[in-house]
PDB file of C-alpha atoms in Angstrom:
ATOM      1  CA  UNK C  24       0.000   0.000   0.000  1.00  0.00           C
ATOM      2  CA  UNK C  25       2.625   2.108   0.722  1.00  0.00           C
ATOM      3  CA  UNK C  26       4.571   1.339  -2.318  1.00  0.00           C
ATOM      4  CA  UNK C  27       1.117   2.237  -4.051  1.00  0.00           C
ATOM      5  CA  UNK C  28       1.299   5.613  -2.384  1.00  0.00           C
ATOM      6  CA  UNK C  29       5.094   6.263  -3.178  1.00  0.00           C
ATOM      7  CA  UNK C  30       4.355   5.048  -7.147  1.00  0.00           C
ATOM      8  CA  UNK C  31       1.612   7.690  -7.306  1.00  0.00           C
ATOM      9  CA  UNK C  32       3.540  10.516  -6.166  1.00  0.00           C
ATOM     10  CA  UNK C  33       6.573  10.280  -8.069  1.00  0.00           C
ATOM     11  CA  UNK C  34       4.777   9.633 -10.843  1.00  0.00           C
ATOM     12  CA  UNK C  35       2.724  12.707  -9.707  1.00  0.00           C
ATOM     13  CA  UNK C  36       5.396  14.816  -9.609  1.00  0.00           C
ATOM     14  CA  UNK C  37       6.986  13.457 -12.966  1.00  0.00           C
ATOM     15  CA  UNK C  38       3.874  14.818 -14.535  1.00  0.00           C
ATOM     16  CA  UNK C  39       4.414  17.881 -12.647  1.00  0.00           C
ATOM     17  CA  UNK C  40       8.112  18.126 -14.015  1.00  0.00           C
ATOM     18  CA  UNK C  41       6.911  17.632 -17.564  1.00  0.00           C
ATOM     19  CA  UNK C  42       4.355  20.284 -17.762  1.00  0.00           C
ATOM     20  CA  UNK C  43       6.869  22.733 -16.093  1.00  0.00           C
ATOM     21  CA  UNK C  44       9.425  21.898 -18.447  1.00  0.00           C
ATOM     22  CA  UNK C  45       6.911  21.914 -21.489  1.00  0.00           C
ATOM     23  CA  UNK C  46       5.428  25.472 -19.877  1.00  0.00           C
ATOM     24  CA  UNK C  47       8.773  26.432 -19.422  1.00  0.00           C
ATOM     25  CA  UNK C  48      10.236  25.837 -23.522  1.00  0.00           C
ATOM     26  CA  UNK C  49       7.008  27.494 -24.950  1.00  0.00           C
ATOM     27  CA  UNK C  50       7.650  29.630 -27.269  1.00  0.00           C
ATOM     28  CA  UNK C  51       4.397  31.438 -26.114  1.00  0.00           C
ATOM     29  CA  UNK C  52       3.697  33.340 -22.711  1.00  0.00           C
ATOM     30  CA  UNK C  53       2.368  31.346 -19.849  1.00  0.00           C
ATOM     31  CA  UNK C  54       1.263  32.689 -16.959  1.00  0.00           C
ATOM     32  CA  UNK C  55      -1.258  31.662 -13.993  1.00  0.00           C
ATOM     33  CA  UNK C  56      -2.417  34.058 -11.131  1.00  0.00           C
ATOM     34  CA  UNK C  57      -4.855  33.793  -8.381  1.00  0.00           C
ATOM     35  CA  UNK C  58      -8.781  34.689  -8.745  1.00  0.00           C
ATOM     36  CA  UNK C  59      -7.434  37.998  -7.240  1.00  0.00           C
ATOM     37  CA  UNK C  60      -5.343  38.464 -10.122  1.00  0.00           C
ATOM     38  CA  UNK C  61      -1.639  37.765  -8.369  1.00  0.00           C
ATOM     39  CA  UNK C  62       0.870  35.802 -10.508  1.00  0.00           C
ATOM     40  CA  UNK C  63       2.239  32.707  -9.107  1.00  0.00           C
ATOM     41  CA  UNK C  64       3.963  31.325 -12.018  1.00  0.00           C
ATOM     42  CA  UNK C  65       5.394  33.281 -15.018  1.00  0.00           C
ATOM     43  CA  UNK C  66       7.471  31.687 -17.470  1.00  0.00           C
ATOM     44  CA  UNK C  67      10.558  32.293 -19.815  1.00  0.00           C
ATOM     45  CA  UNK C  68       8.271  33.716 -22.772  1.00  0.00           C
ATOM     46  CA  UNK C  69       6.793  35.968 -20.540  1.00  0.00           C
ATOM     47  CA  UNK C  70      10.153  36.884 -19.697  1.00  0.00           C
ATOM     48  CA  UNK C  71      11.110  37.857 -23.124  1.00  0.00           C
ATOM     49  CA  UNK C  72       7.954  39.385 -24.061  1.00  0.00           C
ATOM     50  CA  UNK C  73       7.474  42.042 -21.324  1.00  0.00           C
ATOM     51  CA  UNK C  74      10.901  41.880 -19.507  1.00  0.00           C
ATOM     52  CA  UNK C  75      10.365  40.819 -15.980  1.00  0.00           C
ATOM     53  CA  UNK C  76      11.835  37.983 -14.944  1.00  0.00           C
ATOM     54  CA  UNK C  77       9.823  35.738 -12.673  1.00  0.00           C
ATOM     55  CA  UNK C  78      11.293  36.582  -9.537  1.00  0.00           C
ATOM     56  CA  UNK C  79      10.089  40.070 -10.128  1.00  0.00           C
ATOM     57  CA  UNK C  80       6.775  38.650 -11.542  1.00  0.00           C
ATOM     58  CA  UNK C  81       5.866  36.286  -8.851  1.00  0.00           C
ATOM     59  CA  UNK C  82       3.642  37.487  -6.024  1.00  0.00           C
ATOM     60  CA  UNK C  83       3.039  40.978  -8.019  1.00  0.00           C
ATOM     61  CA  UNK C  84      -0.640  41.775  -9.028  1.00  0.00           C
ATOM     62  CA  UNK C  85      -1.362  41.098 -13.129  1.00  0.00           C
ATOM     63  CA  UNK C  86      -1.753  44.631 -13.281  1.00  0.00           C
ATOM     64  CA  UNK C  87       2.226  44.594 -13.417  1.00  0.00           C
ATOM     65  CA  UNK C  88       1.722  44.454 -17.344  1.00  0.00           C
ATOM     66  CA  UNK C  89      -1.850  46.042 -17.896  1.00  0.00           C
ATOM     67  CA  UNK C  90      -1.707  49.369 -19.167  1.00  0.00           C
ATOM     68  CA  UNK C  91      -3.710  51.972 -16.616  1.00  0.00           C
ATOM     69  CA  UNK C  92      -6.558  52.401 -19.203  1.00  0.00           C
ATOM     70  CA  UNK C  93      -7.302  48.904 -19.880  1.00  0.00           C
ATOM     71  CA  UNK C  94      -7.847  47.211 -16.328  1.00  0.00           C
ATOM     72  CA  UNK C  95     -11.318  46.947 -16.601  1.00  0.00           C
ATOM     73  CA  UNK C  96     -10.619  44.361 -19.044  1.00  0.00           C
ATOM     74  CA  UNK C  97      -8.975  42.053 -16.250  1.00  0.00           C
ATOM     75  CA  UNK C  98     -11.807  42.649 -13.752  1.00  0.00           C
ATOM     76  CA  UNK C  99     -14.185  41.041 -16.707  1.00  0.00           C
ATOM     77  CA  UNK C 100     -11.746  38.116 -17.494  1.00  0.00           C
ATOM     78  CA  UNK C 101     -11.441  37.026 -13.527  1.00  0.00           C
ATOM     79  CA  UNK C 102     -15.317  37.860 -13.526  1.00  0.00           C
ATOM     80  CA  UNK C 103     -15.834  35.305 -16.411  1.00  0.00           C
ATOM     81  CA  UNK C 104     -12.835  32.947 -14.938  1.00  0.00           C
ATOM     82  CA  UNK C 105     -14.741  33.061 -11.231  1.00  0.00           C
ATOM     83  CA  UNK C 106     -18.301  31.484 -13.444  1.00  0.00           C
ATOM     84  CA  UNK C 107     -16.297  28.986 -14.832  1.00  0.00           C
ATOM     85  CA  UNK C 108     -15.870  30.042 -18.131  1.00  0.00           C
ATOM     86  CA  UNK C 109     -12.702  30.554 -20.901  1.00  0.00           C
ATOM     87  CA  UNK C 110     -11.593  33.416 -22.726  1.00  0.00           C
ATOM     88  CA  UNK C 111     -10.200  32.865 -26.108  1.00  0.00           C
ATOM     89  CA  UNK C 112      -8.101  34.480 -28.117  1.00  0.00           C
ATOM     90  CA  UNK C 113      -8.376  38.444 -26.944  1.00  0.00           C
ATOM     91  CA  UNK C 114      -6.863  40.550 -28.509  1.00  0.00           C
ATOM     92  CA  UNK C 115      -5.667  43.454 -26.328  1.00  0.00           C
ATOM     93  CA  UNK C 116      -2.592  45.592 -25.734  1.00  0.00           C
ATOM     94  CA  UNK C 117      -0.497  44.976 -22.967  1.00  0.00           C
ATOM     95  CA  UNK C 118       2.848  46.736 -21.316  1.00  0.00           C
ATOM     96  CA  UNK C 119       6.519  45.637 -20.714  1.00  0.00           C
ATOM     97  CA  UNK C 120       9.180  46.706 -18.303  1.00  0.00           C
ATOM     98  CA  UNK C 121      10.572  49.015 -20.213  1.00  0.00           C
ATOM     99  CA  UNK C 122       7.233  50.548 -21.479  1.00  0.00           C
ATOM    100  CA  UNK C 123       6.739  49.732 -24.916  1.00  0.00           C
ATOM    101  CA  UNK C 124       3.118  48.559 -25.176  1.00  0.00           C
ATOM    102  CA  UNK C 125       2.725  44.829 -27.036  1.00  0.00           C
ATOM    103  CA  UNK C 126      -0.039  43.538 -28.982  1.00  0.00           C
ATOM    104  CA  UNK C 127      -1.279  40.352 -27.840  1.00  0.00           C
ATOM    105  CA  UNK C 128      -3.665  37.575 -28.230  1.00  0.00           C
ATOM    106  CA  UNK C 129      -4.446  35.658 -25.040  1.00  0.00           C
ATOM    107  CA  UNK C 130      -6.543  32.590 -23.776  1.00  0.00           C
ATOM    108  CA  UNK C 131      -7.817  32.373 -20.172  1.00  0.00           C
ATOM    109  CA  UNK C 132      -9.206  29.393 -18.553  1.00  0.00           C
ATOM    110  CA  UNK C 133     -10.173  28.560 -14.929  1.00  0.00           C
ATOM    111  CA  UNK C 134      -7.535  26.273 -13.085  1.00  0.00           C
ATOM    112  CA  UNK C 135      -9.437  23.678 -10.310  1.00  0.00           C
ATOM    113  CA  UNK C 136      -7.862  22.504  -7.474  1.00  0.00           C
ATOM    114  CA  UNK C 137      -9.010  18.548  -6.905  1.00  0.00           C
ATOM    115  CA  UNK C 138     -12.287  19.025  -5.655  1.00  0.00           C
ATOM    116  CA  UNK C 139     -12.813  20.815  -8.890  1.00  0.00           C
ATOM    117  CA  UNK C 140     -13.056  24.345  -7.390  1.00  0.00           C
ATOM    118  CA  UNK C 141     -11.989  27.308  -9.154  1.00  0.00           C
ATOM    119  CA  UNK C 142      -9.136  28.125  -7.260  1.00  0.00           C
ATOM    120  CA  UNK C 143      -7.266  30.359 -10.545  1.00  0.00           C
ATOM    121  CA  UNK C 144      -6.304  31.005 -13.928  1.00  0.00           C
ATOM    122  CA  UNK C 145      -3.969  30.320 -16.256  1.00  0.00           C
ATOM    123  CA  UNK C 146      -3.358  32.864 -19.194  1.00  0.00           C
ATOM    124  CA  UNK C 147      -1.293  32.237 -22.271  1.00  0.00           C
ATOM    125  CA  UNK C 148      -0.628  34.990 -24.318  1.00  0.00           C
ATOM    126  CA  UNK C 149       0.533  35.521 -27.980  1.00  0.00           C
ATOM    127  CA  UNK C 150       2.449  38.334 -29.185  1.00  0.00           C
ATOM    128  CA  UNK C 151       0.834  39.281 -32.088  1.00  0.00           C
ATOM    129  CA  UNK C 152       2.657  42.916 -32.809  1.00  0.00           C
ATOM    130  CA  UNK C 153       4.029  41.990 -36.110  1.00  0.00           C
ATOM    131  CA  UNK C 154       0.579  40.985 -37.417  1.00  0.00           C
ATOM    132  CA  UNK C 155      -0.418  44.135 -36.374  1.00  0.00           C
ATOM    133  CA  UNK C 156       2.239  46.118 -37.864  1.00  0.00           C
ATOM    134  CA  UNK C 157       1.349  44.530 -40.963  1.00  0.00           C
ATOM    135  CA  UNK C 158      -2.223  44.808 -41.149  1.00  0.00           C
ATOM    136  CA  UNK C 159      -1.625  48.583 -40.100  1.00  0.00           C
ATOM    137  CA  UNK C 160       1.522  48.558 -43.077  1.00  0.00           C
ATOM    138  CA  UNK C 161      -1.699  46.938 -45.136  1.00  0.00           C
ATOM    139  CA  UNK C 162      -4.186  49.061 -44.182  1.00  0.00           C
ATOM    140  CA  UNK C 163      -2.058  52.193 -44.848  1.00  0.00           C
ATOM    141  CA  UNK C 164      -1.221  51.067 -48.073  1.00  0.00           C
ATOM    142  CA  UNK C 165      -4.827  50.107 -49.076  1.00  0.00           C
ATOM    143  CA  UNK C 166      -5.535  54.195 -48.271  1.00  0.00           C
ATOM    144  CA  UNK C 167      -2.764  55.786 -50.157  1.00  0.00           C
ATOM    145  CA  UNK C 168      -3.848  54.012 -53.150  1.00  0.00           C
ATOM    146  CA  UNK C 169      -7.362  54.959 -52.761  1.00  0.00           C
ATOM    147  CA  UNK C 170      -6.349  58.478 -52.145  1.00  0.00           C
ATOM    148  CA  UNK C 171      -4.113  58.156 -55.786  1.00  0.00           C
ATOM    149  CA  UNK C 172      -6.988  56.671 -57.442  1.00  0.00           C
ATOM    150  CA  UNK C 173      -9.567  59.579 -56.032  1.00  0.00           C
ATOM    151  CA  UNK C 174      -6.616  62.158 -56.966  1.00  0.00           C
ATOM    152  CA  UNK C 175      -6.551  60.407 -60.568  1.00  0.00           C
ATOM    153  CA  UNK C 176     -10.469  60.701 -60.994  1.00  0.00           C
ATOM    154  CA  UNK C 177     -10.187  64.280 -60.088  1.00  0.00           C
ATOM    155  CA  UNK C 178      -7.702  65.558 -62.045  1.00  0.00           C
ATOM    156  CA  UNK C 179      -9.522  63.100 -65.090  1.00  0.00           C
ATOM    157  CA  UNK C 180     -12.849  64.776 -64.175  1.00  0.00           C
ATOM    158  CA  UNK C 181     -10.998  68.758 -64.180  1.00  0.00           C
ATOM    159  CA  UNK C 182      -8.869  67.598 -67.661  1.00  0.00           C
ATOM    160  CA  UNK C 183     -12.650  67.417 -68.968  1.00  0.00           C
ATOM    161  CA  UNK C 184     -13.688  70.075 -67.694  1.00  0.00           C
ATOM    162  CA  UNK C 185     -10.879  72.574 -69.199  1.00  0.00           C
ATOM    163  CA  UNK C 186     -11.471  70.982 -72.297  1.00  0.00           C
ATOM    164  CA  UNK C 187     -15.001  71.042 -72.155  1.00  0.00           C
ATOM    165  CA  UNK C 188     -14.670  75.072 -71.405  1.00  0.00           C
ATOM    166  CA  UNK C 189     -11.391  75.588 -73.951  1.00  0.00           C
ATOM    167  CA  UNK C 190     -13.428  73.876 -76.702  1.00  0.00           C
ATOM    168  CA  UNK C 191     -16.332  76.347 -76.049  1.00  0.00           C
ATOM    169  CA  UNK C 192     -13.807  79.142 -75.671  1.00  0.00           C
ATOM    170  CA  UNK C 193     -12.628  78.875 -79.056  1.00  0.00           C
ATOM    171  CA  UNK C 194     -16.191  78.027 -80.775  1.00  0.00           C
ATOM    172  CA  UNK C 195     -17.292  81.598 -79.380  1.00  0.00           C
ATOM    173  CA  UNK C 196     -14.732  83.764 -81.494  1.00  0.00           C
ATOM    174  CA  UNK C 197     -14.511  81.810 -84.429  1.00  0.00           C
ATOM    175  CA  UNK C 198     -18.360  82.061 -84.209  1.00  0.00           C
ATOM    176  CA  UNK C 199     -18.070  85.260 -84.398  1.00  0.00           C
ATOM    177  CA  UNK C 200     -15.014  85.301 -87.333  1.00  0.00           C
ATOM    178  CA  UNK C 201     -17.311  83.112 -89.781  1.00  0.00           C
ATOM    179  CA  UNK C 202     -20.109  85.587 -89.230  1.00  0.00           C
ATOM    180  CA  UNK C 203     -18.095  88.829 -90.152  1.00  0.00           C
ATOM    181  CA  UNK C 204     -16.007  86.683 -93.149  1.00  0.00           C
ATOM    182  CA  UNK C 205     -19.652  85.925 -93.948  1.00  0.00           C
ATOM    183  CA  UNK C 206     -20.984  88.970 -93.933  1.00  0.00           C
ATOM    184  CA  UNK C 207     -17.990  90.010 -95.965  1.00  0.00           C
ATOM    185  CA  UNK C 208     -18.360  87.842 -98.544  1.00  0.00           C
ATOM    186  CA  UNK C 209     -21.884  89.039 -98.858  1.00  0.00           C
ATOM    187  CA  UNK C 210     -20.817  92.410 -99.239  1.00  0.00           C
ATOM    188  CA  UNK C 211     -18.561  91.655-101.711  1.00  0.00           C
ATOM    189  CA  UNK C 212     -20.588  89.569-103.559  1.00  0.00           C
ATOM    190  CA  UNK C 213     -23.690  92.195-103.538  1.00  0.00           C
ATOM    191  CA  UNK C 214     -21.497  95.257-104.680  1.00  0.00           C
ATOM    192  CA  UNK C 215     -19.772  92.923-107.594  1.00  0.00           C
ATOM    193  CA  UNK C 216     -23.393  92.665-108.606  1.00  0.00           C
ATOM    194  CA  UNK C 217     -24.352  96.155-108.067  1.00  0.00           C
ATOM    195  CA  UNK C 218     -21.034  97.580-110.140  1.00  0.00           C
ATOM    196  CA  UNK C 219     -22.119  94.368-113.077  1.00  0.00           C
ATOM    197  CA  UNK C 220     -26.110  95.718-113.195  1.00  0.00           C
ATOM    198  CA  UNK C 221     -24.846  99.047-113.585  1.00  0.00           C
ATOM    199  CA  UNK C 222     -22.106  98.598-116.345  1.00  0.00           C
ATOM    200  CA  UNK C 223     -23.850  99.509-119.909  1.00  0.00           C
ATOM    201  CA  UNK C 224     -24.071  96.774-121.873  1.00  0.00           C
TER     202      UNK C 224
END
Protein backbone atom coordinates (compact mmCIF):
# COMPACT_ATOMS: atom_id res chain seq x y z
CA UNK A 1 0.00 0.00 0.00
CA UNK A 2 2.62 2.11 0.72
CA UNK A 3 4.57 1.34 -2.32
CA UNK A 4 1.12 2.24 -4.05
CA UNK A 5 1.30 5.61 -2.38
CA UNK A 6 5.09 6.26 -3.18
CA UNK A 7 4.36 5.05 -7.15
CA UNK A 8 1.61 7.69 -7.31
CA UNK A 9 3.54 10.52 -6.17
CA UNK A 10 6.57 10.28 -8.07
CA UNK A 11 4.78 9.63 -10.84
CA UNK A 12 2.72 12.71 -9.71
CA UNK A 13 5.40 14.82 -9.61
CA UNK A 14 6.99 13.46 -12.97
CA UNK A 15 3.87 14.82 -14.54
CA UNK A 16 4.41 17.88 -12.65
CA UNK A 17 8.11 18.13 -14.02
CA UNK A 18 6.91 17.63 -17.56
CA UNK A 19 4.35 20.28 -17.76
CA UNK A 20 6.87 22.73 -16.09
CA UNK A 21 9.42 21.90 -18.45
CA UNK A 22 6.91 21.91 -21.49
CA UNK A 23 5.43 25.47 -19.88
CA UNK A 24 8.77 26.43 -19.42
CA UNK A 25 10.24 25.84 -23.52
CA UNK A 26 7.01 27.49 -24.95
CA UNK A 27 7.65 29.63 -27.27
CA UNK A 28 4.40 31.44 -26.11
CA UNK A 29 3.70 33.34 -22.71
CA UNK A 30 2.37 31.35 -19.85
CA UNK A 31 1.26 32.69 -16.96
CA UNK A 32 -1.26 31.66 -13.99
CA UNK A 33 -2.42 34.06 -11.13
CA UNK A 34 -4.85 33.79 -8.38
CA UNK A 35 -8.78 34.69 -8.74
CA UNK A 36 -7.43 38.00 -7.24
CA UNK A 37 -5.34 38.46 -10.12
CA UNK A 38 -1.64 37.77 -8.37
CA UNK A 39 0.87 35.80 -10.51
CA UNK A 40 2.24 32.71 -9.11
CA UNK A 41 3.96 31.33 -12.02
CA UNK A 42 5.39 33.28 -15.02
CA UNK A 43 7.47 31.69 -17.47
CA UNK A 44 10.56 32.29 -19.81
CA UNK A 45 8.27 33.72 -22.77
CA UNK A 46 6.79 35.97 -20.54
CA UNK A 47 10.15 36.88 -19.70
CA UNK A 48 11.11 37.86 -23.12
CA UNK A 49 7.95 39.39 -24.06
CA UNK A 50 7.47 42.04 -21.32
CA UNK A 51 10.90 41.88 -19.51
CA UNK A 52 10.36 40.82 -15.98
CA UNK A 53 11.84 37.98 -14.94
CA UNK A 54 9.82 35.74 -12.67
CA UNK A 55 11.29 36.58 -9.54
CA UNK A 56 10.09 40.07 -10.13
CA UNK A 57 6.78 38.65 -11.54
CA UNK A 58 5.87 36.29 -8.85
CA UNK A 59 3.64 37.49 -6.02
CA UNK A 60 3.04 40.98 -8.02
CA UNK A 61 -0.64 41.78 -9.03
CA UNK A 62 -1.36 41.10 -13.13
CA UNK A 63 -1.75 44.63 -13.28
CA UNK A 64 2.23 44.59 -13.42
CA UNK A 65 1.72 44.45 -17.34
CA UNK A 66 -1.85 46.04 -17.90
CA UNK A 67 -1.71 49.37 -19.17
CA UNK A 68 -3.71 51.97 -16.62
CA UNK A 69 -6.56 52.40 -19.20
CA UNK A 70 -7.30 48.90 -19.88
CA UNK A 71 -7.85 47.21 -16.33
CA UNK A 72 -11.32 46.95 -16.60
CA UNK A 73 -10.62 44.36 -19.04
CA UNK A 74 -8.98 42.05 -16.25
CA UNK A 75 -11.81 42.65 -13.75
CA UNK A 76 -14.19 41.04 -16.71
CA UNK A 77 -11.75 38.12 -17.49
CA UNK A 78 -11.44 37.03 -13.53
CA UNK A 79 -15.32 37.86 -13.53
CA UNK A 80 -15.83 35.30 -16.41
CA UNK A 81 -12.83 32.95 -14.94
CA UNK A 82 -14.74 33.06 -11.23
CA UNK A 83 -18.30 31.48 -13.44
CA UNK A 84 -16.30 28.99 -14.83
CA UNK A 85 -15.87 30.04 -18.13
CA UNK A 86 -12.70 30.55 -20.90
CA UNK A 87 -11.59 33.42 -22.73
CA UNK A 88 -10.20 32.87 -26.11
CA UNK A 89 -8.10 34.48 -28.12
CA UNK A 90 -8.38 38.44 -26.94
CA UNK A 91 -6.86 40.55 -28.51
CA UNK A 92 -5.67 43.45 -26.33
CA UNK A 93 -2.59 45.59 -25.73
CA UNK A 94 -0.50 44.98 -22.97
CA UNK A 95 2.85 46.74 -21.32
CA UNK A 96 6.52 45.64 -20.71
CA UNK A 97 9.18 46.71 -18.30
CA UNK A 98 10.57 49.02 -20.21
CA UNK A 99 7.23 50.55 -21.48
CA UNK A 100 6.74 49.73 -24.92
CA UNK A 101 3.12 48.56 -25.18
CA UNK A 102 2.73 44.83 -27.04
CA UNK A 103 -0.04 43.54 -28.98
CA UNK A 104 -1.28 40.35 -27.84
CA UNK A 105 -3.67 37.57 -28.23
CA UNK A 106 -4.45 35.66 -25.04
CA UNK A 107 -6.54 32.59 -23.78
CA UNK A 108 -7.82 32.37 -20.17
CA UNK A 109 -9.21 29.39 -18.55
CA UNK A 110 -10.17 28.56 -14.93
CA UNK A 111 -7.54 26.27 -13.08
CA UNK A 112 -9.44 23.68 -10.31
CA UNK A 113 -7.86 22.50 -7.47
CA UNK A 114 -9.01 18.55 -6.91
CA UNK A 115 -12.29 19.03 -5.65
CA UNK A 116 -12.81 20.81 -8.89
CA UNK A 117 -13.06 24.34 -7.39
CA UNK A 118 -11.99 27.31 -9.15
CA UNK A 119 -9.14 28.12 -7.26
CA UNK A 120 -7.27 30.36 -10.54
CA UNK A 121 -6.30 31.00 -13.93
CA UNK A 122 -3.97 30.32 -16.26
CA UNK A 123 -3.36 32.86 -19.19
CA UNK A 124 -1.29 32.24 -22.27
CA UNK A 125 -0.63 34.99 -24.32
CA UNK A 126 0.53 35.52 -27.98
CA UNK A 127 2.45 38.33 -29.19
CA UNK A 128 0.83 39.28 -32.09
CA UNK A 129 2.66 42.92 -32.81
CA UNK A 130 4.03 41.99 -36.11
CA UNK A 131 0.58 40.99 -37.42
CA UNK A 132 -0.42 44.14 -36.37
CA UNK A 133 2.24 46.12 -37.86
CA UNK A 134 1.35 44.53 -40.96
CA UNK A 135 -2.22 44.81 -41.15
CA UNK A 136 -1.62 48.58 -40.10
CA UNK A 137 1.52 48.56 -43.08
CA UNK A 138 -1.70 46.94 -45.14
CA UNK A 139 -4.19 49.06 -44.18
CA UNK A 140 -2.06 52.19 -44.85
CA UNK A 141 -1.22 51.07 -48.07
CA UNK A 142 -4.83 50.11 -49.08
CA UNK A 143 -5.54 54.20 -48.27
CA UNK A 144 -2.76 55.79 -50.16
CA UNK A 145 -3.85 54.01 -53.15
CA UNK A 146 -7.36 54.96 -52.76
CA UNK A 147 -6.35 58.48 -52.14
CA UNK A 148 -4.11 58.16 -55.79
CA UNK A 149 -6.99 56.67 -57.44
CA UNK A 150 -9.57 59.58 -56.03
CA UNK A 151 -6.62 62.16 -56.97
CA UNK A 152 -6.55 60.41 -60.57
CA UNK A 153 -10.47 60.70 -60.99
CA UNK A 154 -10.19 64.28 -60.09
CA UNK A 155 -7.70 65.56 -62.04
CA UNK A 156 -9.52 63.10 -65.09
CA UNK A 157 -12.85 64.78 -64.17
CA UNK A 158 -11.00 68.76 -64.18
CA UNK A 159 -8.87 67.60 -67.66
CA UNK A 160 -12.65 67.42 -68.97
CA UNK A 161 -13.69 70.08 -67.69
CA UNK A 162 -10.88 72.57 -69.20
CA UNK A 163 -11.47 70.98 -72.30
CA UNK A 164 -15.00 71.04 -72.15
CA UNK A 165 -14.67 75.07 -71.40
CA UNK A 166 -11.39 75.59 -73.95
CA UNK A 167 -13.43 73.88 -76.70
CA UNK A 168 -16.33 76.35 -76.05
CA UNK A 169 -13.81 79.14 -75.67
CA UNK A 170 -12.63 78.87 -79.06
CA UNK A 171 -16.19 78.03 -80.78
CA UNK A 172 -17.29 81.60 -79.38
CA UNK A 173 -14.73 83.76 -81.49
CA UNK A 174 -14.51 81.81 -84.43
CA UNK A 175 -18.36 82.06 -84.21
CA UNK A 176 -18.07 85.26 -84.40
CA UNK A 177 -15.01 85.30 -87.33
CA UNK A 178 -17.31 83.11 -89.78
CA UNK A 179 -20.11 85.59 -89.23
CA UNK A 180 -18.09 88.83 -90.15
CA UNK A 181 -16.01 86.68 -93.15
CA UNK A 182 -19.65 85.93 -93.95
CA UNK A 183 -20.98 88.97 -93.93
CA UNK A 184 -17.99 90.01 -95.96
CA UNK A 185 -18.36 87.84 -98.54
CA UNK A 186 -21.88 89.04 -98.86
CA UNK A 187 -20.82 92.41 -99.24
CA UNK A 188 -18.56 91.66 -101.71
CA UNK A 189 -20.59 89.57 -103.56
CA UNK A 190 -23.69 92.20 -103.54
CA UNK A 191 -21.50 95.26 -104.68
CA UNK A 192 -19.77 92.92 -107.59
CA UNK A 193 -23.39 92.67 -108.61
CA UNK A 194 -24.35 96.16 -108.07
CA UNK A 195 -21.03 97.58 -110.14
CA UNK A 196 -22.12 94.37 -113.08
CA UNK A 197 -26.11 95.72 -113.20
CA UNK A 198 -24.85 99.05 -113.58
CA UNK A 199 -22.11 98.60 -116.34
CA UNK A 200 -23.85 99.51 -119.91
CA UNK A 201 -24.07 96.77 -121.87
Amino acid sequence: MADSRSDDRRENELSHARLAAIVDSSDDVIVSKTLDGVITTWNRAAEQLFGWTAAEAVGQHITLIIPPERRAEEDEVLAKIRRGERVDHFETIRVAKNGQLRAVSITVSPVRDPAGRIVGASKIARDISERRRLEEERASMLAREQEAREEAEALNRAKDQLLATVSHELRTPLNAIFGWAHMIQTAGATRRSARAASTPS
